[in-house]
Coordinates of C-alpha atoms and ligand atoms in Angstrom, one line a residue:
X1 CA 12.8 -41.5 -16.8
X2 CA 16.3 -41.6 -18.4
X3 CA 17.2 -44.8 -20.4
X4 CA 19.4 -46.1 -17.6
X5 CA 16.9 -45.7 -15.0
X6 CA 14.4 -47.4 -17.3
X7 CA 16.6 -50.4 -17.6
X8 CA 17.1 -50.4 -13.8
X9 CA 13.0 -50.2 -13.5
X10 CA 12.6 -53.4 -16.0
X11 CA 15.7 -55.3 -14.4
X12 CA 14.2 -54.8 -11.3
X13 CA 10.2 -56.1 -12.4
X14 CA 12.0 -59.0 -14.0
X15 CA 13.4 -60.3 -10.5
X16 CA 10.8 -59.3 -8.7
X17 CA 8.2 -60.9 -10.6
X18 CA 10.5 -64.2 -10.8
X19 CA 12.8 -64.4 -7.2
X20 CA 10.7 -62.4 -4.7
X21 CA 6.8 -62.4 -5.6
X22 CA 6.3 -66.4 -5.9
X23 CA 7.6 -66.6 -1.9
X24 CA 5.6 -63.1 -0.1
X25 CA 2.7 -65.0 0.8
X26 CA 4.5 -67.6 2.5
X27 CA 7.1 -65.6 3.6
X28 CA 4.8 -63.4 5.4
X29 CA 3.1 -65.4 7.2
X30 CA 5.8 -67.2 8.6
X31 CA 8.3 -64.0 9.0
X32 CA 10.5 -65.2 6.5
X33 CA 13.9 -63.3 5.5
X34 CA 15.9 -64.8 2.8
X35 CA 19.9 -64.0 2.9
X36 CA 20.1 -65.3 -0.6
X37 CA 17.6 -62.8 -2.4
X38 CA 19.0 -59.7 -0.4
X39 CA 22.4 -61.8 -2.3
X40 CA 20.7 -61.6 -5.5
X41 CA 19.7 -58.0 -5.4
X42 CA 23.2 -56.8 -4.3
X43 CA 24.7 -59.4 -6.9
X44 CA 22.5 -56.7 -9.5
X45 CA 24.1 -53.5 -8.1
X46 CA 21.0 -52.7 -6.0
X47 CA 22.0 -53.0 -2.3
X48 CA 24.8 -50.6 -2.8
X49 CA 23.2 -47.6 -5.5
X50 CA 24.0 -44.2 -4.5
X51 CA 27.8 -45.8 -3.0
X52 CA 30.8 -44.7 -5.2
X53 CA 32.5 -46.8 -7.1
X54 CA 35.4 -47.1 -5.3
X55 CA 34.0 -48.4 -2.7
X56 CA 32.1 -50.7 -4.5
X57 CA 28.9 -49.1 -5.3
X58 CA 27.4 -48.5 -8.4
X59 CA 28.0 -45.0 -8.0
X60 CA 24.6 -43.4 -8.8
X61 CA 22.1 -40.9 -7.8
X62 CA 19.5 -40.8 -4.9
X63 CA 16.8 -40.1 -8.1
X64 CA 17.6 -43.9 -9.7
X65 CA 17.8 -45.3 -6.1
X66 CA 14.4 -43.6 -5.2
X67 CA 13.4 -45.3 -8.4
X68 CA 14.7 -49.0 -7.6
X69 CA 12.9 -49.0 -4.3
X70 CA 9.8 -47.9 -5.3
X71 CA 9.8 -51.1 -8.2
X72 CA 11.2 -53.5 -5.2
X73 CA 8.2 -52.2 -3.1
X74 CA 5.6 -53.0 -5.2
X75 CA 6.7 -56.6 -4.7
X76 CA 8.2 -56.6 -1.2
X77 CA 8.0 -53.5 1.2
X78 CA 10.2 -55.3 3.5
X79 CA 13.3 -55.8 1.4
X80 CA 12.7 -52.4 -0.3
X81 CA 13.7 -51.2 3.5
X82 CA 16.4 -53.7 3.8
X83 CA 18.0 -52.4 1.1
X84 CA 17.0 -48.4 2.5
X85 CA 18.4 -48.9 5.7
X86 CA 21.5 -50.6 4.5
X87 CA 22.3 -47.6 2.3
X88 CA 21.5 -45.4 4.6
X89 CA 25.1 -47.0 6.9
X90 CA 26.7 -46.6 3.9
X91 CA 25.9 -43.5 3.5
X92 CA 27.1 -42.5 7.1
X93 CA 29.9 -44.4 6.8
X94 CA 30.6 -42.5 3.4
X95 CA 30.4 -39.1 4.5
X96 CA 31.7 -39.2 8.1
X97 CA 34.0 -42.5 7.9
X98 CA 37.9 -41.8 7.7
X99 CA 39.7 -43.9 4.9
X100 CA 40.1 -47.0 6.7
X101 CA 36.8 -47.8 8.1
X102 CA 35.4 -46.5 4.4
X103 CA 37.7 -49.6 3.2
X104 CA 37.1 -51.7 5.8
X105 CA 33.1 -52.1 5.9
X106 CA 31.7 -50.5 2.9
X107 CA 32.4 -53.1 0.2
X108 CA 30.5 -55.9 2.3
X109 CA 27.4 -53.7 2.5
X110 CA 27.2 -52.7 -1.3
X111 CA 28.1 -55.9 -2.5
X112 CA 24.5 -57.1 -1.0
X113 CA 27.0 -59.5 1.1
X114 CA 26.2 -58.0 4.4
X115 CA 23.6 -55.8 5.8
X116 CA 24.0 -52.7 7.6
X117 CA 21.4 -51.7 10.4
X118 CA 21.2 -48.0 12.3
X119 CA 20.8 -47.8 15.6
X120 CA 19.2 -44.9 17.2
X121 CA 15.7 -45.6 19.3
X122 CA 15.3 -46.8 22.9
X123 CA 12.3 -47.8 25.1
X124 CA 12.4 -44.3 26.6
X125 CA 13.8 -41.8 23.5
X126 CA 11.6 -42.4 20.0
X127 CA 10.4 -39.4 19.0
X128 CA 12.5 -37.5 21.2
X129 CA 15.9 -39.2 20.1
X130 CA 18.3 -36.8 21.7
X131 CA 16.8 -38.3 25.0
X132 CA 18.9 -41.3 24.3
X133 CA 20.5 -42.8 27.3
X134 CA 22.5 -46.1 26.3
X135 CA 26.4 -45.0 27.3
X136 CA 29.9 -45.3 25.5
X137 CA 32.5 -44.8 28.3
X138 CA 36.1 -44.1 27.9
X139 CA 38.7 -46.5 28.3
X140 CA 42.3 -47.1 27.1
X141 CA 42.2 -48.2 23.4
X142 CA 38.6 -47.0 23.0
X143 CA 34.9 -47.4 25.1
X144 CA 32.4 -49.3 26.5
X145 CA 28.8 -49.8 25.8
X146 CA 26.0 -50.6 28.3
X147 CA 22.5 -49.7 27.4
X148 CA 19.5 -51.4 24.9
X149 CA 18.4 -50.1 20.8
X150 CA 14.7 -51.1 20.1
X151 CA 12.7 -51.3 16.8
X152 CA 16.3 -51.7 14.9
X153 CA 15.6 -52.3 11.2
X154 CA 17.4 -56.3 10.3
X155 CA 18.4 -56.5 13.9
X156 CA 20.1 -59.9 14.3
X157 CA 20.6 -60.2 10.2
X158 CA 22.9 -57.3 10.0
X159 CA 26.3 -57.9 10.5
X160 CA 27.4 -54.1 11.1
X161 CA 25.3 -51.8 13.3
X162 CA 25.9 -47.9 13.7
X163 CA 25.5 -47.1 17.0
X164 CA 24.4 -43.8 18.9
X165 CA 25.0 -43.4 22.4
X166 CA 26.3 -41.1 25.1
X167 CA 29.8 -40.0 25.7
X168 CA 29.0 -36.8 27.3
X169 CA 26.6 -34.4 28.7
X170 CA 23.2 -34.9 28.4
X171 CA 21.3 -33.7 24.9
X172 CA 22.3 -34.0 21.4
X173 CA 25.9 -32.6 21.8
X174 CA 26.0 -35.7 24.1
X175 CA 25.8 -38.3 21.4
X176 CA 28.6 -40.2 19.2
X177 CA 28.3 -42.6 17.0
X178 CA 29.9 -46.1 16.4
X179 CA 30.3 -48.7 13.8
X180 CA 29.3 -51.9 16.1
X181 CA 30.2 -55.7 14.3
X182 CA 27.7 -58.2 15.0
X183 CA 29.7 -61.0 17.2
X184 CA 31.3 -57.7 19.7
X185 CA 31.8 -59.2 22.9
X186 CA 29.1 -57.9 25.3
X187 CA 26.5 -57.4 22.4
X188 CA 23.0 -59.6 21.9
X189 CA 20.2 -59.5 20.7
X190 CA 16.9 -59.1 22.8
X191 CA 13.5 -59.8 21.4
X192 CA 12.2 -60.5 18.0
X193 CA 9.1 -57.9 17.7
X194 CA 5.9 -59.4 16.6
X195 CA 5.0 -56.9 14.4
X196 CA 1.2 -56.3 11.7
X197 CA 3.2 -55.8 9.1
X198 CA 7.0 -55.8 7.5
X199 CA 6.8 -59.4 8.7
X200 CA 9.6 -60.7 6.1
X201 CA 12.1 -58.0 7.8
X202 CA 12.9 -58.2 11.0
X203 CA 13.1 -55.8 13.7
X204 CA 14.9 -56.7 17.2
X205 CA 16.1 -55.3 20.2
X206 CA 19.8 -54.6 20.7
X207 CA 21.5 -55.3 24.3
X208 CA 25.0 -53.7 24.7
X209 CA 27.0 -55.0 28.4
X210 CA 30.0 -54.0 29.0
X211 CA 30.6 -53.9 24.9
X212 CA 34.1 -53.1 24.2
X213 CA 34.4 -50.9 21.4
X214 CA 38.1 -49.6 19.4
X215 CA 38.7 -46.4 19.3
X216 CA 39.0 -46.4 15.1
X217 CA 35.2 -47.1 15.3
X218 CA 34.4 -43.9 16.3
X219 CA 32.5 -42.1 13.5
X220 CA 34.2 -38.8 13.3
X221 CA 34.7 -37.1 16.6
X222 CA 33.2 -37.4 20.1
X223 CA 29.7 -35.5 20.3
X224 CA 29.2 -35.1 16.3
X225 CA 26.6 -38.6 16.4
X226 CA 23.6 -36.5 16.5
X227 CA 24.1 -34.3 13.9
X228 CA 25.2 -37.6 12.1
X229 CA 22.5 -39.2 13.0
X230 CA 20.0 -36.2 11.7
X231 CA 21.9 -36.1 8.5
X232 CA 21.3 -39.9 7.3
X233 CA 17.5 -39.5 8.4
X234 CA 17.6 -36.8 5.8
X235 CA 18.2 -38.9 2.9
X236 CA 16.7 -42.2 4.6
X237 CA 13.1 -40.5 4.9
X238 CA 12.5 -39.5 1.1
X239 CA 13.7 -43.1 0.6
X240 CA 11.2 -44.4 3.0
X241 CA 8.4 -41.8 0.6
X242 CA 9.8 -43.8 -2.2
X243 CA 9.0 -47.0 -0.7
X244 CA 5.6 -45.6 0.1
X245 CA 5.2 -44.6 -3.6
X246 CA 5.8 -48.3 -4.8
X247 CA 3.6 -49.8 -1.9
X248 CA 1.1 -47.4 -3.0
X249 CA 0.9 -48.2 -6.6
X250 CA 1.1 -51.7 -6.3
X251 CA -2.4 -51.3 -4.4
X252 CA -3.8 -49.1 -7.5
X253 CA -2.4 -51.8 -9.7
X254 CA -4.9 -54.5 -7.9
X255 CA -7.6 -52.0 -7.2
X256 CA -7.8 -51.2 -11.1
X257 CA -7.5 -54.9 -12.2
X258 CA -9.7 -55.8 -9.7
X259 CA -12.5 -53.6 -10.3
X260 CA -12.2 -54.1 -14.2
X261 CA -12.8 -57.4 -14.2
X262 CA -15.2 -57.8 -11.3
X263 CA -18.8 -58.0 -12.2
X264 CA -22.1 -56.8 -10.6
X265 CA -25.3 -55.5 -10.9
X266 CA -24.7 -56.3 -14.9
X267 CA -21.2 -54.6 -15.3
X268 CA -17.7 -54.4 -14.2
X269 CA -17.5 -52.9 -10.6
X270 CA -15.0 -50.0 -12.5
X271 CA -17.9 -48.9 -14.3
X272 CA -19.6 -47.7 -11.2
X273 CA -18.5 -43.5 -10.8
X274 CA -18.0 -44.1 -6.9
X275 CA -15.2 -46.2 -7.5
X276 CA -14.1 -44.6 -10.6
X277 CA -13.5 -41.1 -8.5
X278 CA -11.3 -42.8 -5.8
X279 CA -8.9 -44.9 -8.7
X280 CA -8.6 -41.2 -9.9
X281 CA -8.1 -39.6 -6.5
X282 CA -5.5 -42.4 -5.6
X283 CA -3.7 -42.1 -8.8
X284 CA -3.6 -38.5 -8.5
X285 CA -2.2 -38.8 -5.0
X286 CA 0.7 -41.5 -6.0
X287 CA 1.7 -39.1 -9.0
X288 CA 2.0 -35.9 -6.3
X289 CA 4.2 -38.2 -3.9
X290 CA 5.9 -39.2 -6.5
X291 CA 7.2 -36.1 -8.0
X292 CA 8.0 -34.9 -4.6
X293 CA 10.2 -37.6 -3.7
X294 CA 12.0 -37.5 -7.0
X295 CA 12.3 -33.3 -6.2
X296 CA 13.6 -34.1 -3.0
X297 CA 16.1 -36.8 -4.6
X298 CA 17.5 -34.3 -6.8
X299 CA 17.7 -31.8 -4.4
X300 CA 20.4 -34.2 -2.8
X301 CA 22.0 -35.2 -6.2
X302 CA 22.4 -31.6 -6.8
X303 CA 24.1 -30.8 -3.2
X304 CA 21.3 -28.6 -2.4
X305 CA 19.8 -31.2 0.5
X306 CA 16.5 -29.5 1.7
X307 CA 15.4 -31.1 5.1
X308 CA 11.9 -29.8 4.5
X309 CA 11.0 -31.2 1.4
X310 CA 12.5 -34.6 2.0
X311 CA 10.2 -34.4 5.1
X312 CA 7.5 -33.4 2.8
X313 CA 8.2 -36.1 0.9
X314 CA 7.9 -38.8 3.5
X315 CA 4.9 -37.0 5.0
X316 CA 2.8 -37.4 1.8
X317 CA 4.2 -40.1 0.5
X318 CA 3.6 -42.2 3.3
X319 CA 0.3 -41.1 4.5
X320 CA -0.8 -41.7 0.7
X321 CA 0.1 -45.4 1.1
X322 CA -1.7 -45.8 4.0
X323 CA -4.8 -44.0 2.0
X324 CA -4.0 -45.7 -0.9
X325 CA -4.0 -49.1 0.2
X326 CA -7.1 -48.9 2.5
X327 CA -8.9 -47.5 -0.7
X328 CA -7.4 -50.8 -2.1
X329 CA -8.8 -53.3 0.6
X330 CA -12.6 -51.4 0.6
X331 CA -12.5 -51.8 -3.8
X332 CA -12.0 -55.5 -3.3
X333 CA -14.4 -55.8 -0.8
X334 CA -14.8 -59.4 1.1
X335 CA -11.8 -60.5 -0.9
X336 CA -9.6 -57.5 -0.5
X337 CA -9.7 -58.5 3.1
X338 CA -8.6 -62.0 2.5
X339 CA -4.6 -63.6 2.4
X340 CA -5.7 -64.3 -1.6
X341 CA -5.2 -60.9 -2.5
X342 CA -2.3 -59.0 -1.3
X343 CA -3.7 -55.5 -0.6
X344 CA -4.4 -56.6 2.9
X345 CA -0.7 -57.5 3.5
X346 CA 0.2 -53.7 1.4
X347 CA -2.2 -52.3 4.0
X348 CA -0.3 -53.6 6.7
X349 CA 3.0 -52.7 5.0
X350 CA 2.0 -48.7 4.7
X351 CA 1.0 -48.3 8.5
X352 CA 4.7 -48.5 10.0
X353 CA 5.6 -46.0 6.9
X354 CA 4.0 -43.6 9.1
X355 CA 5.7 -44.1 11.9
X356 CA 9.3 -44.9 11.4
X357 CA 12.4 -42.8 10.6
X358 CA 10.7 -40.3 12.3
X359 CA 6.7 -40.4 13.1
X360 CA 4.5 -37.9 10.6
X361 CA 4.3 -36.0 13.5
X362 CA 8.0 -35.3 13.4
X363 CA 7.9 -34.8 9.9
X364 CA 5.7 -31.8 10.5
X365 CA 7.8 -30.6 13.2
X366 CA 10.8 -30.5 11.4
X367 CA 8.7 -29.1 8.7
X368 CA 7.2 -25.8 10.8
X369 CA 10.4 -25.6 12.2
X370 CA 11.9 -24.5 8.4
X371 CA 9.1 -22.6 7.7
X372 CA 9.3 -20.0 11.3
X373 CA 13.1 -20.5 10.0
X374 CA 12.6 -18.6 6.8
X375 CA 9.7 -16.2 7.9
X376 CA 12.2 -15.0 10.6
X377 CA 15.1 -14.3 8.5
X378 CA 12.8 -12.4 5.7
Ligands
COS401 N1 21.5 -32.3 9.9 C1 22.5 -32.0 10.7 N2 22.4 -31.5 11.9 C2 21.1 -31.4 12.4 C3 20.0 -31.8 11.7 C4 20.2 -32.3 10.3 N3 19.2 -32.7 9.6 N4 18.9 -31.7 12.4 C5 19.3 -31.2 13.6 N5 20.7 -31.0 13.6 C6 21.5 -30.5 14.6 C7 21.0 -29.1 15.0 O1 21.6 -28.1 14.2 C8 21.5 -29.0 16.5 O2 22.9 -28.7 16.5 P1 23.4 -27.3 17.2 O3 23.0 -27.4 18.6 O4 24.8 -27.3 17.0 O5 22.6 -26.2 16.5 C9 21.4 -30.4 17.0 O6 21.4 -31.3 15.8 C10 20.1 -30.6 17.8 O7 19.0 -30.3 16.9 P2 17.6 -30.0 17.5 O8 17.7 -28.9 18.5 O9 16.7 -29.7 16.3 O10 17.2 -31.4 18.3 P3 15.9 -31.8 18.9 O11 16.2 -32.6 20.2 O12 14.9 -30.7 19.0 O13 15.3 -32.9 17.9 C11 14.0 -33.8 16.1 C12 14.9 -32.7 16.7 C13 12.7 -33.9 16.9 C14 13.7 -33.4 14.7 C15 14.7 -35.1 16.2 O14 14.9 -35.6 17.5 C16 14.1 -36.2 15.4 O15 14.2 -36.2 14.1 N6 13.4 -37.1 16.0 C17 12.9 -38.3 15.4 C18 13.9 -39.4 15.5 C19 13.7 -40.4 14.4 O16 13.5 -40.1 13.2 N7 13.7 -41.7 14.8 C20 13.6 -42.7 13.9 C21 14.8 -43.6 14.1 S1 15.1 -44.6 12.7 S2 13.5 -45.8 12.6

């Protein structure tokens, strides 16, 4: 780690130790999201890292970002995603925005004052996203939404949404994308999901009727929201691997504690060489996910973006959490299970890491997919 990205690391323990830690318990239980410490973070420079300057960000790379979410994690998965997601609309908005939209909704979202949410799954396309069916119809001074979003990331806390739906024919050519404001006439918000874990952040269904959209809202052109779409998962899944990274060590923090100080049979429980092997296994796991995510940062930072290692990245990463912090609950034992520990509620942070921005499964497609890629063209 570089000087600035240790500062950012210690900066980071400091307020998560004093602004976010003391509430997670409570917060958890009773799905608790508070405005004012997303306010905080973005008052630090956090909620708007790899933006340029110009627009308000802090201008640096996807390596020190990778490294602020994996120290907000270890404190709070759910506002380590906040803050993921968020980027991630900047980041669209960056790259495929024209001037005036770049001015218009970027410095809100980096300045932690407003959230950004992306908008992609439905009940009936997941997995298979390009399935999408929520429309975006023509009309004079720009189109009309009908159609539903599910699972979306800060749904009915963020105040701009980008939007994929169908302007055309059916498939991925199909698809644009659009910067929605919450407060659009013809836009509300369905159901809060009740969810095992990411309790603090919340996660709602989108309802679009009759949703009249300006044409200046239009990311780029007609057709291109797919590939847009594609592109921001990119970077957004070897962020989610760095949230799995922090999630992760967090639980090897409290396994190792634990087990030091906890006695039987005469000795501490760390003592004992069963346990011993899976602290080393799980610490060994952590450091390979973490040096692939920081790969797969770099990769980015560099402008050489490779889709199969940041998929890597996410696979590993994210499967090691959920390893990790299972380990985690069985080395604590009665307790571990318990609300007085959190490894239970780090447990139930790491499944959805599995699952979202694109399901392991996926991960692996897109991964085999590269690989028949390069075996072909050799
Ligand atoms: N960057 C830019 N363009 C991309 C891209 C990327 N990373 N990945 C694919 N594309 C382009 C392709 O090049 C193709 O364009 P052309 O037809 O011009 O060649 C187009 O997008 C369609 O790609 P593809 O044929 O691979 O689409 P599929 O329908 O087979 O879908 C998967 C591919 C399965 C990988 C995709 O649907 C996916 O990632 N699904 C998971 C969705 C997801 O992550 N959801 C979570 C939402 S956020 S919680």
């Amino acid at each position: 780690m570089n000087e600035l990205q240790l500062e950012l690391k210690n900066q980071l323990e400091k307020f998560c130790q004093q602004q976010i830690e003391p509430h997670m318990e409570h917060d958890d239980e009773t799905e608790t999201f508070r405005m004012e410490i997303f306010n905080q973070l973005g008052e630090l420079g956090f909620t708007g890292m790899p933006l340029p300057e110009e627009y308000g960000g802090m201008g640096l790379s996807y390596e020190d970002f990778s490294i602020a979410l994996c120290e907000i994690a270890k404190s709070s998965v759910a506002y380590a995603v906040t803050i993921s997601v968020s980027s991630m609309v900047q980041a669209i908005i960056n790259e495929f925005g024209d001037e005036d939209q770049k001015k218009k909704f970027l410095p809100a979202l980096a300045s932690g004052s407003e959230i950004g949410a992306f908008c992609l799954s439905e009940s009936a396309s997941g997995s298979d996203a390009s399935a999408l069916t929520t429309t975006a119809k023509k009309v004079e001074g720009g189109y009309v939404l009908n159609g539903s979003k599910i699972w979306i990331t800060s749904g009915g806390i963020a105040k701009t949404y980008i939007v994929m739906a169908r302007t055309g024919a059916p498939g991925p050519s199909g698809i644009s994308a659009f910067i929605v404001r919450d407060g659009a006439a013809g836009f509300s918000f369905g159901k809060k999901e009740k969810k095992m874990g990411w309790r603090v952040s919340p996660t709602r269904e989108l309802l679009f009727h009759n949703c009249f959209i300006p044409e200046e809202n239009l990311l780029a052109k007609e057709g291109e929201g797919f590939k847009i779409a594609m592109a921001a998962l990119e970077k957004g899944r070897f962020t989610i691997g760095a949230i799995a990274v922090g999630c992760a060590e967090r639980a090897l923090d409290e396994s190792v504690r634990y087990a030091l100080s906890r006695q039987q049979f005469k000795q501490a429980i760390f003592d004992f060489q069963g346990l011993q092997f899976m602290m080393a296994d799980m610490a060994t796991e952590i450091e390979c996910s973490r040096l692939l995510v920081y790969q797969a940062a770099r990769d980015y930072d560099n402008h050489t973006p490779n889709a199969k290692l940041a998929c890597m990245a996410k696979l590993k990463a994210t499967d090691t959490a959920m390893k990790v912090t299972t380990d985690a609950v069985q080395i604590l034992g009665g307790v571990g299970y318990t609300r007085e520990y959190p490894v239970e509620r780090f447990m139930r942070d790491a499944k959805v890491l599995q699952i979202v921005e694109g399901t392991n499964q996926i991960q692996r497609v897109v991964i085999a997919r590269n690989l028949k890629k390069e075996y072909s063209t050799h």
